[in-house]
Amino acid sequence: MEMIKPPAEVLYARELQALQQEDTGKRPPNWLLSPAYIRDFIIGRQRPAELDGETVEITRKFYGNDILIERAIVTLAGNRGLMLVGEPGTAKTMLSELLSAAICGSSTNTIQGTAGTTEDMIKYSWNYAMLLDQGPSEQALVPSPLYHGMKHGVLTRFEEITRCPSEAQDSLISILSDKVLNIPELDGGVLFAKPGFNVIGTANIRDKGVNEMSSALKRRFNFETIRPISNVKMEAQIIEDQAHNLLLHSGIEIPVERDVVELLATTFMELRTGKTREGYKIDIPQSVMSTAEAVSVYVQSAMTSYYYEDGTVSMDRLVQNMLGTAAKEDEKDLGALKTYFSRVVKERARDSELWSAYYEAKKWIR
């Protein structure tokens, strides 16, 4: 079946199968892989695995702090939940998906936190037609992803938990503490979590509309902060890999232009940090200039070029698509982008044809 965005367990199915076939290490109850092999799956390794007589490369999927990955895996093997926090676009969701796919084979058992998320959506709800006809029963109960995770001993992902109202968030406290879900509508209704159950949460530390987690709930999680990429070459590699996959799944088979990717990674990192490679200080836009946004800019530019031109990403298209990202929070942020072009891009244009073409595309920034 074709999918716009295959889940991690589908996208990396051969790697997971090969690792599972090879893995003889110690593992927690109901885990598909041992912690050491889960680490290898996420950060990659030089030694390939074998599956059905074929060599399978184990690729790096997360670029960042490798020790953090080990701590995250160990947390999920224990009694506390794992909370991945950071700015938008720092691959919290991707890491959550990879961990879930490697540990229990499914990354889709997910609650998406919003301002409208209620306690019922987190725990369970009812089929009201059956409820009125038969009264409270297990058949009338509609399980949530959390309920499913407890019943089957698998991980539950809780995306953007701080988007939820505080009272909805706190419904997790007793579940994470006791690994028990009480169902008062059923006579003697108690659901005990099976081994393998745990919660991976993600939380945003920057955007508006974020609700503070209570101290009681925080104590039920181990927190790991995912920081923005601080190396241009590494960020360029992430943009190249993800852009290639996204274009391929959109049916667009064109090569990703490495020089354009590096230029884009440089721009985003310098605007994000407020410092250029020459040591100049520059204004930082309020908008999130994350790696994820850079990937989106490149993919949009490549798709525009593919459908309307010759498939080569032009600097005009790159800047046109960059405007929406830079002005996402406040249109005044275009001033910071314009200053960047006037000071930084203009100087580099003297020594590089690519940066010269990039500077000429400044005409689109108004």
mmCIF file of C-alpha atoms in Angstrom:
data_model
loop_
_atom_site.group_PDB
_atom_site.id
_atom_site.type_symbol
_atom_site.label_atom_id
_atom_site.label_comp_id
_atom_site.label_asym_id
_atom_site.label_seq_id
_atom_site.Cartn_x
_atom_site.Cartn_y
_atom_site.Cartn_z
ATOM 1 C CA MET A 1 0.000 0.000 0.000
ATOM 2 C CA GLU A 2 1.366 3.401 -0.991
ATOM 3 C CA MET A 3 1.668 6.022 1.746
ATOM 4 C CA ILE A 4 2.486 9.714 1.702
ATOM 5 C CA LYS A 5 4.550 9.332 4.858
ATOM 6 C CA PRO A 6 5.386 5.741 5.797
ATOM 7 C CA PRO A 7 5.913 5.181 9.547
ATOM 8 C CA ALA A 8 9.429 4.384 10.723
ATOM 9 C CA GLU A 9 8.686 0.655 11.044
ATOM 10 C CA VAL A 10 7.734 0.566 7.352
ATOM 11 C CA LEU A 11 10.432 2.919 6.091
ATOM 12 C CA TYR A 12 13.205 0.982 7.838
ATOM 13 C CA ALA A 13 11.578 -2.463 7.846
ATOM 14 C CA ARG A 14 14.575 -4.304 6.377
ATOM 15 C CA GLU A 15 17.008 -2.761 8.863
ATOM 16 C CA LEU A 16 14.737 -3.703 11.765
ATOM 17 C CA GLN A 17 14.291 -7.262 10.490
ATOM 18 C CA ALA A 18 18.021 -7.719 9.953
ATOM 19 C CA LEU A 19 18.884 -6.382 13.403
ATOM 20 C CA GLN A 20 16.202 -8.497 15.069
ATOM 21 C CA GLN A 21 17.526 -11.618 13.346
ATOM 22 C CA GLU A 22 21.078 -10.881 14.504
ATOM 23 C CA ASP A 23 20.312 -9.614 18.028
ATOM 24 C CA THR A 24 20.987 -12.033 20.873
ATOM 25 C CA GLY A 25 21.453 -9.386 23.580
ATOM 26 C CA LYS A 26 19.532 -8.870 26.806
ATOM 27 C CA ARG A 27 16.273 -7.020 26.375
ATOM 28 C CA PRO A 28 13.434 -5.812 28.623
ATOM 29 C CA PRO A 29 10.129 -7.753 28.524
ATOM 30 C CA ASN A 30 8.197 -7.426 25.258
ATOM 31 C CA TRP A 31 10.953 -5.447 23.517
ATOM 32 C CA LEU A 32 11.789 -6.482 19.960
ATOM 33 C CA LEU A 33 15.447 -5.446 20.217
ATOM 34 C CA SER A 34 18.021 -5.111 22.959
ATOM 35 C CA PRO A 35 19.037 -1.591 24.045
ATOM 36 C CA ALA A 36 22.395 -1.905 22.252
ATOM 37 C CA TYR A 37 20.721 -2.793 18.959
ATOM 38 C CA ILE A 38 18.119 -0.033 19.342
ATOM 39 C CA ARG A 39 21.001 2.414 19.718
ATOM 40 C CA ASP A 40 22.621 1.020 16.558
ATOM 41 C CA PHE A 41 19.349 1.328 14.653
ATOM 42 C CA ILE A 42 18.990 5.001 15.552
ATOM 43 C CA ILE A 43 22.573 6.271 15.249
ATOM 44 C CA GLY A 44 23.794 3.733 12.686
ATOM 45 C CA ARG A 45 26.920 1.612 12.599
ATOM 46 C CA GLN A 46 29.697 0.816 10.140
ATOM 47 C CA ARG A 47 29.148 -2.938 10.185
ATOM 48 C CA PRO A 48 26.167 -3.958 8.004
ATOM 49 C CA ALA A 49 23.686 -6.667 8.956
ATOM 50 C CA GLU A 50 22.448 -9.531 6.794
ATOM 51 C CA LEU A 51 18.914 -10.512 5.841
ATOM 52 C CA ASP A 52 17.976 -13.328 3.476
ATOM 53 C CA GLY A 53 21.553 -13.504 2.251
ATOM 54 C CA GLU A 54 21.698 -9.802 1.415
ATOM 55 C CA THR A 55 23.715 -7.035 3.058
ATOM 56 C CA VAL A 56 21.655 -4.387 4.849
ATOM 57 C CA GLU A 57 23.314 -1.089 5.765
ATOM 58 C CA ILE A 58 22.374 0.254 9.202
ATOM 59 C CA THR A 59 22.076 3.977 8.541
ATOM 60 C CA ARG A 60 22.250 6.934 10.909
ATOM 61 C CA LYS A 61 18.780 8.394 11.336
ATOM 62 C CA PHE A 62 19.295 10.841 14.203
ATOM 63 C CA TYR A 63 22.077 13.422 14.244
ATOM 64 C CA GLY A 64 22.862 14.783 17.671
ATOM 65 C CA ASN A 65 23.974 13.608 21.084
ATOM 66 C CA ASP A 66 24.555 9.845 20.903
ATOM 67 C CA ILE A 67 24.780 9.503 24.693
ATOM 68 C CA LEU A 68 21.325 11.085 24.943
ATOM 69 C CA ILE A 69 20.012 8.194 22.829
ATOM 70 C CA GLU A 70 21.406 5.661 25.288
ATOM 71 C CA ARG A 71 19.840 7.501 28.236
ATOM 72 C CA ALA A 72 16.487 7.694 26.449
ATOM 73 C CA ILE A 73 16.466 3.952 25.768
ATOM 74 C CA VAL A 74 17.360 3.104 29.368
ATOM 75 C CA THR A 75 14.620 5.448 30.624
ATOM 76 C CA LEU A 76 12.008 3.567 28.594
ATOM 77 C CA ALA A 77 13.175 0.301 30.136
ATOM 78 C CA GLY A 78 12.477 1.690 33.617
ATOM 79 C CA ASN A 79 9.481 3.013 35.538
ATOM 80 C CA ARG A 80 9.537 6.619 34.404
ATOM 81 C CA GLY A 81 8.261 7.979 31.138
ATOM 82 C CA LEU A 82 10.537 9.752 28.657
ATOM 83 C CA MET A 83 9.956 13.429 27.860
ATOM 84 C CA LEU A 84 11.758 14.863 24.830
ATOM 85 C CA VAL A 85 11.799 18.656 24.991
ATOM 86 C CA GLY A 86 13.254 21.334 22.757
ATOM 87 C CA GLU A 87 12.576 24.024 20.210
ATOM 88 C CA PRO A 88 10.351 23.255 17.207
ATOM 89 C CA GLY A 89 12.064 21.377 14.410
ATOM 90 C CA THR A 90 14.679 19.599 16.523
ATOM 91 C CA ALA A 91 13.569 16.066 15.535
ATOM 92 C CA LYS A 92 11.776 15.230 18.815
ATOM 93 C CA THR A 93 8.945 13.561 16.937
ATOM 94 C CA MET A 94 11.295 11.664 14.632
ATOM 95 C CA LEU A 95 13.274 10.324 17.595
ATOM 96 C CA SER A 96 10.043 9.323 19.323
ATOM 97 C CA GLU A 97 8.981 7.418 16.194
ATOM 98 C CA LEU A 98 12.339 5.675 15.848
ATOM 99 C CA LEU A 99 12.360 4.578 19.483
ATOM 100 C CA SER A 100 8.814 3.224 19.235
ATOM 101 C CA ALA A 101 9.479 1.384 15.973
ATOM 102 C CA ALA A 102 12.593 -0.305 17.360
ATOM 103 C CA ILE A 103 11.147 -1.171 20.771
ATOM 104 C CA CYS A 104 7.653 -2.412 19.952
ATOM 105 C CA GLY A 105 7.393 -2.407 16.161
ATOM 106 C CA SER A 106 4.801 0.368 15.971
ATOM 107 C CA SER A 107 5.149 4.137 16.045
ATOM 108 C CA THR A 108 1.495 4.874 15.316
ATOM 109 C CA ASN A 109 0.069 4.311 18.819
ATOM 110 C CA THR A 110 -0.025 8.067 19.330
ATOM 111 C CA ILE A 111 -1.984 10.780 21.119
ATOM 112 C CA GLN A 112 -1.692 14.164 19.422
ATOM 113 C CA GLY A 113 -1.926 16.872 22.057
ATOM 114 C CA THR A 114 -3.982 19.972 21.259
ATOM 115 C CA ALA A 115 -5.786 22.699 23.154
ATOM 116 C CA GLY A 116 -8.950 20.596 22.728
ATOM 117 C CA THR A 117 -7.555 17.329 24.117
ATOM 118 C CA THR A 118 -9.656 16.035 27.020
ATOM 119 C CA GLU A 119 -9.119 13.390 29.689
ATOM 120 C CA ASP A 120 -11.473 11.050 27.789
ATOM 121 C CA MET A 121 -9.256 11.247 24.707
ATOM 122 C CA ILE A 122 -6.234 10.308 26.805
ATOM 123 C CA LYS A 123 -7.824 7.421 28.775
ATOM 124 C CA TYR A 124 -10.918 6.024 27.033
ATOM 125 C CA SER A 125 -14.340 7.025 25.742
ATOM 126 C CA TRP A 126 -17.610 5.270 24.941
ATOM 127 C CA ASN A 127 -19.654 4.168 21.985
ATOM 128 C CA TYR A 128 -22.759 5.988 23.180
ATOM 129 C CA ALA A 129 -25.185 3.996 21.038
ATOM 130 C CA MET A 130 -23.993 0.755 22.668
ATOM 131 C CA LEU A 131 -23.759 2.451 26.055
ATOM 132 C CA LEU A 132 -27.417 3.475 25.934
ATOM 133 C CA ASP A 133 -28.473 0.091 24.591
ATOM 134 C CA GLN A 134 -26.427 -2.216 26.827
ATOM 135 C CA GLY A 135 -25.057 -0.047 29.600
ATOM 136 C CA PRO A 136 -21.356 0.140 30.466
ATOM 137 C CA SER A 137 -19.444 -2.834 29.073
ATOM 138 C CA GLU A 138 -16.053 -3.614 27.604
ATOM 139 C CA GLN A 139 -17.695 -3.823 24.184
ATOM 140 C CA ALA A 140 -19.026 -0.277 24.509
ATOM 141 C CA LEU A 141 -15.662 1.095 25.652
ATOM 142 C CA VAL A 142 -13.579 2.881 23.004
ATOM 143 C CA PRO A 143 -9.900 2.473 23.916
ATOM 144 C CA SER A 144 -7.449 5.334 23.553
ATOM 145 C CA PRO A 145 -3.843 4.813 22.383
ATOM 146 C CA LEU A 146 -2.846 4.933 26.067
ATOM 147 C CA TYR A 147 -5.383 2.193 26.902
ATOM 148 C CA HIS A 148 -4.082 0.132 23.974
ATOM 149 C CA GLY A 149 -0.492 0.588 25.141
ATOM 150 C CA MET A 150 -1.303 -0.582 28.660
ATOM 151 C CA LYS A 151 -3.376 -3.546 27.508
ATOM 152 C CA HIS A 152 -0.827 -4.861 25.015
ATOM 153 C CA GLY A 153 2.419 -3.806 26.698
ATOM 154 C CA VAL A 154 3.601 -1.380 24.019
ATOM 155 C CA LEU A 155 4.776 2.219 23.993
ATOM 156 C CA THR A 156 2.381 5.149 23.728
ATOM 157 C CA ARG A 157 3.626 8.329 22.111
ATOM 158 C CA PHE A 158 2.142 11.598 23.403
ATOM 159 C CA GLU A 159 2.971 14.390 20.978
ATOM 160 C CA GLU A 160 2.976 18.030 22.134
ATOM 161 C CA ILE A 161 1.752 17.195 25.616
ATOM 162 C CA THR A 162 2.078 20.819 26.753
ATOM 163 C CA ARG A 163 -0.503 21.851 24.151
ATOM 164 C CA CYS A 164 -3.084 20.083 26.320
ATOM 165 C CA PRO A 165 -4.833 21.832 29.217
ATOM 166 C CA SER A 166 -3.119 21.189 32.544
ATOM 167 C CA GLU A 167 -6.014 19.136 33.928
ATOM 168 C CA ALA A 168 -5.835 16.806 30.910
ATOM 169 C CA GLN A 169 -2.076 16.429 31.310
ATOM 170 C CA ASP A 170 -2.451 15.497 34.986
ATOM 171 C CA SER A 171 -4.653 12.536 34.124
ATOM 172 C CA LEU A 172 -1.368 10.768 33.371
ATOM 173 C CA ILE A 173 -0.012 11.090 36.919
ATOM 174 C CA SER A 174 -1.635 8.042 38.503
ATOM 175 C CA ILE A 175 -1.131 5.935 35.379
ATOM 176 C CA LEU A 176 2.595 6.651 35.233
ATOM 177 C CA SER A 177 2.924 6.144 38.986
ATOM 178 C CA ASP A 178 0.984 2.910 39.442
ATOM 179 C CA LYS A 179 0.712 1.588 35.861
ATOM 180 C CA VAL A 180 -3.001 1.098 36.539
ATOM 181 C CA LEU A 181 -6.062 2.625 34.858
ATOM 182 C CA ASN A 182 -9.301 2.608 36.857
ATOM 183 C CA ILE A 183 -12.571 2.368 34.916
ATOM 184 C CA PRO A 184 -15.243 3.250 37.487
ATOM 185 C CA GLU A 185 -18.117 2.762 35.034
ATOM 186 C CA LEU A 186 -17.369 -0.979 34.939
ATOM 187 C CA ASP A 187 -17.888 -3.114 38.010
ATOM 188 C CA GLY A 188 -14.361 -3.868 39.210
ATOM 189 C CA GLY A 189 -12.957 -2.242 36.085
ATOM 190 C CA VAL A 190 -9.199 -2.008 36.437
ATOM 191 C CA LEU A 191 -6.652 -2.207 33.634
ATOM 192 C CA PHE A 192 -3.151 -3.234 34.727
ATOM 193 C CA ALA A 193 -0.380 -2.300 32.313
ATOM 194 C CA LYS A 194 1.532 -5.195 30.804
ATOM 195 C CA PRO A 195 5.346 -5.211 30.749
ATOM 196 C CA GLY A 196 6.666 -3.141 27.866
ATOM 197 C CA PHE A 197 4.233 -0.272 28.401
ATOM 198 C CA ASN A 198 5.635 3.227 28.786
ATOM 199 C CA VAL A 199 5.033 6.751 27.518
ATOM 200 C CA ILE A 200 7.226 8.890 25.272
ATOM 201 C CA GLY A 201 6.152 12.524 25.414
ATOM 202 C CA THR A 202 7.318 15.511 23.394
ATOM 203 C CA ALA A 203 7.041 19.107 24.556
ATOM 204 C CA ASN A 204 7.753 22.422 22.909
ATOM 205 C CA ILE A 205 9.719 25.012 24.881
ATOM 206 C CA ARG A 206 9.209 27.960 22.552
ATOM 207 C CA ASP A 207 5.837 28.284 20.819
ATOM 208 C CA LYS A 208 2.817 30.205 22.055
ATOM 209 C CA GLY A 209 -0.074 28.258 23.521
ATOM 210 C CA VAL A 210 2.110 26.022 25.670
ATOM 211 C CA ASN A 211 0.798 25.021 29.121
ATOM 212 C CA GLU A 212 3.243 24.473 31.962
ATOM 213 C CA MET A 213 3.449 20.903 33.222
ATOM 214 C CA SER A 214 2.734 20.404 36.904
ATOM 215 C CA SER A 215 5.625 19.464 39.169
ATOM 216 C CA ALA A 216 3.833 16.209 40.042
ATOM 217 C CA LEU A 217 3.692 15.189 36.373
ATOM 218 C CA LYS A 218 7.277 16.244 35.705
ATOM 219 C CA ARG A 219 8.453 13.886 38.423
ATOM 220 C CA ARG A 220 6.956 10.965 36.481
ATOM 221 C CA PHE A 221 9.214 11.659 33.495
ATOM 222 C CA ASN A 222 12.909 11.777 32.770
ATOM 223 C CA PHE A 223 13.559 14.852 30.630
ATOM 224 C CA GLU A 224 15.954 14.940 27.682
ATOM 225 C CA THR A 225 16.545 18.185 25.776
ATOM 226 C CA ILE A 226 17.014 17.879 22.011
ATOM 227 C CA ARG A 227 19.156 20.826 20.950
ATOM 228 C CA PRO A 228 19.395 22.394 17.473
ATOM 229 C CA ILE A 229 22.165 21.151 15.201
ATOM 230 C CA SER A 230 25.300 23.256 15.665
ATOM 231 C CA ASN A 231 27.356 21.974 12.720
ATOM 232 C CA VAL A 232 26.664 23.162 9.165
ATOM 233 C CA LYS A 233 27.950 19.986 7.500
ATOM 234 C CA MET A 234 25.767 17.838 9.757
ATOM 235 C CA GLU A 235 22.708 20.025 9.164
ATOM 236 C CA ALA A 236 23.317 19.903 5.415
ATOM 237 C CA GLN A 237 23.465 16.107 5.562
ATOM 238 C CA ILE A 238 20.119 15.979 7.399
ATOM 239 C CA ILE A 239 18.511 18.353 4.887
ATOM 240 C CA GLU A 240 19.881 16.306 1.982
ATOM 241 C CA ASP A 241 18.708 12.963 3.375
ATOM 242 C CA GLN A 242 15.241 14.114 4.383
ATOM 243 C CA ALA A 243 14.672 16.132 1.218
ATOM 244 C CA HIS A 244 15.666 13.111 -0.870
ATOM 245 C CA ASN A 245 13.178 10.872 0.966
ATOM 246 C CA LEU A 246 10.345 13.409 0.802
ATOM 247 C CA LEU A 247 10.844 14.053 -2.907
ATOM 248 C CA LEU A 248 11.062 10.342 -3.622
ATOM 249 C CA HIS A 249 7.783 9.672 -1.790
ATOM 250 C CA SER A 250 6.211 12.468 -3.840
ATOM 251 C CA GLY A 251 7.208 10.671 -7.030
ATOM 252 C CA ILE A 252 9.959 13.176 -7.869
ATOM 253 C CA GLU A 253 13.231 11.486 -8.780
ATOM 254 C CA ILE A 254 15.731 14.317 -9.036
ATOM 255 C CA PRO A 255 19.134 14.594 -7.355
ATOM 256 C CA VAL A 256 19.420 16.805 -4.288
ATOM 257 C CA GLU A 257 21.890 19.613 -5.051
ATOM 258 C CA ARG A 258 24.524 19.496 -2.304
ATOM 259 C CA ASP A 259 25.891 23.013 -2.896
ATOM 260 C CA VAL A 260 22.407 24.505 -2.599
ATOM 261 C CA VAL A 261 21.730 22.435 0.523
ATOM 262 C CA GLU A 262 24.939 23.689 2.176
ATOM 263 C CA LEU A 263 24.061 27.293 1.329
ATOM 264 C CA LEU A 264 20.598 26.798 2.820
ATOM 265 C CA ALA A 265 21.997 25.110 5.952
ATOM 266 C CA THR A 266 24.474 27.966 6.410
ATOM 267 C CA THR A 267 21.746 30.589 6.109
ATOM 268 C CA PHE A 268 19.418 28.885 8.560
ATOM 269 C CA MET A 269 22.123 28.199 11.138
ATOM 270 C CA GLU A 270 23.440 31.767 11.031
ATOM 271 C CA LEU A 271 19.960 33.290 11.318
ATOM 272 C CA ARG A 272 19.156 30.852 14.134
ATOM 273 C CA THR A 273 22.287 31.610 16.148
ATOM 274 C CA GLY A 274 22.683 35.291 15.273
ATOM 275 C CA LYS A 275 26.324 34.808 14.300
ATOM 276 C CA THR A 276 28.020 34.339 10.912
ATOM 277 C CA ARG A 277 31.050 32.184 10.146
ATOM 278 C CA GLU A 278 33.058 35.407 9.802
ATOM 279 C CA GLY A 279 32.140 36.297 13.379
ATOM 280 C CA TYR A 280 29.580 39.016 12.636
ATOM 281 C CA LYS A 281 26.555 39.383 14.884
ATOM 282 C CA ILE A 282 23.245 39.575 13.052
ATOM 283 C CA ASP A 283 19.571 39.948 13.969
ATOM 284 C CA ILE A 284 17.675 36.756 14.856
ATOM 285 C CA PRO A 285 14.124 36.429 13.441
ATOM 286 C CA GLN A 286 11.335 35.480 15.836
ATOM 287 C CA SER A 287 10.361 32.693 13.457
ATOM 288 C CA VAL A 288 11.826 29.252 14.060
ATOM 289 C CA MET A 289 14.719 28.769 11.633
ATOM 290 C CA SER A 290 14.965 25.058 12.333
ATOM 291 C CA THR A 291 16.373 22.193 10.292
ATOM 292 C CA ALA A 292 12.823 20.993 9.634
ATOM 293 C CA GLU A 293 11.939 24.390 8.137
ATOM 294 C CA ALA A 294 15.080 24.279 5.977
ATOM 295 C CA VAL A 295 14.033 20.859 4.663
ATOM 296 C CA SER A 296 10.605 22.268 3.812
ATOM 297 C CA VAL A 297 12.129 25.236 1.969
ATOM 298 C CA TYR A 298 14.355 22.985 -0.134
ATOM 299 C CA VAL A 299 11.588 20.493 -0.933
ATOM 300 C CA GLN A 300 9.171 23.265 -1.937
ATOM 301 C CA SER A 301 11.839 24.854 -4.125
ATOM 302 C CA ALA A 302 12.729 21.534 -5.754
ATOM 303 C CA MET A 303 9.073 20.683 -6.416
ATOM 304 C CA THR A 304 8.445 24.121 -7.915
ATOM 305 C CA SER A 305 11.472 23.726 -10.183
ATOM 306 C CA TYR A 306 10.443 20.176 -11.140
ATOM 307 C CA TYR A 307 6.908 21.089 -12.160
ATOM 308 C CA TYR A 308 7.493 24.515 -13.722
ATOM 309 C CA GLU A 309 11.120 24.545 -14.862
ATOM 310 C CA ASP A 310 13.973 22.127 -15.645
ATOM 311 C CA GLY A 311 14.269 20.559 -12.185
ATOM 312 C CA THR A 312 17.302 22.596 -11.139
ATOM 313 C CA VAL A 313 16.719 24.569 -7.928
ATOM 314 C CA SER A 314 17.173 28.253 -8.742
ATOM 315 C CA MET A 315 18.118 30.846 -6.141
ATOM 316 C CA ASP A 316 14.948 32.763 -7.013
ATOM 317 C CA ARG A 317 12.798 29.788 -6.026
ATOM 318 C CA LEU A 318 14.855 29.202 -2.887
ATOM 319 C CA VAL A 319 14.411 32.778 -1.657
ATOM 320 C CA GLN A 320 10.731 32.869 -2.626
ATOM 321 C CA ASN A 321 10.058 29.814 -0.463
ATOM 322 C CA MET A 322 12.254 31.128 2.331
ATOM 323 C CA LEU A 323 10.060 34.215 2.750
ATOM 324 C CA GLY A 324 7.150 32.256 4.206
ATOM 325 C CA THR A 325 9.382 30.699 6.849
ATOM 326 C CA ALA A 326 11.055 33.969 7.819
ATOM 327 C CA ALA A 327 7.741 35.833 8.111
ATOM 328 C CA LYS A 328 5.752 33.053 9.773
ATOM 329 C CA GLU A 329 5.630 34.750 13.184
ATOM 330 C CA ASP A 330 5.902 38.390 12.173
ATOM 331 C CA GLU A 331 6.237 39.984 8.745
ATOM 332 C CA LYS A 332 8.724 42.429 10.270
ATOM 333 C CA ASP A 333 11.183 39.510 10.438
ATOM 334 C CA LEU A 334 11.703 39.961 6.705
ATOM 335 C CA GLY A 335 13.830 42.925 7.771
ATOM 336 C CA ALA A 336 16.280 40.550 9.457
ATOM 337 C CA LEU A 337 16.451 38.454 6.283
ATOM 338 C CA LYS A 338 16.987 41.537 4.147
ATOM 339 C CA THR A 339 19.798 42.737 6.407
ATOM 340 C CA TYR A 340 21.405 39.297 6.226
ATOM 341 C CA PHE A 341 21.467 39.514 2.439
ATOM 342 C CA SER A 342 22.748 43.104 2.451
ATOM 343 C CA ARG A 343 25.604 42.401 4.869
ATOM 344 C CA VAL A 344 26.526 38.735 4.678
ATOM 345 C CA VAL A 345 25.368 37.382 1.311
ATOM 346 C CA LYS A 346 26.634 40.473 -0.531
ATOM 347 C CA GLU A 347 30.153 39.992 0.846
ATOM 348 C CA ARG A 348 30.277 36.290 -0.038
ATOM 349 C CA ALA A 349 28.899 36.999 -3.520
ATOM 350 C CA ARG A 350 32.267 38.517 -4.475
ATOM 351 C CA ASP A 351 33.996 35.142 -4.305
ATOM 352 C CA SER A 352 31.269 32.651 -5.252
ATOM 353 C CA GLU A 353 28.991 32.341 -8.283
ATOM 354 C CA LEU A 354 26.383 30.513 -6.216
ATOM 355 C CA TRP A 355 26.320 33.168 -3.491
ATOM 356 C CA SER A 356 26.274 35.831 -6.229
ATOM 357 C CA ALA A 357 23.126 34.287 -7.734
ATOM 358 C CA TYR A 358 21.751 34.028 -4.201
ATOM 359 C CA TYR A 359 22.371 37.746 -3.664
ATOM 360 C CA GLU A 360 20.633 38.635 -6.923
ATOM 361 C CA ALA A 361 17.519 36.837 -5.637
ATOM 362 C CA LYS A 362 17.371 39.463 -2.857
ATOM 363 C CA LYS A 363 14.929 41.326 -5.124
ATOM 364 C CA TRP A 364 12.147 39.064 -3.840
ATOM 365 C CA ILE A 365 12.557 40.289 -0.256
ATOM 366 C CA ARG A 366 10.375 43.375 0.054
#
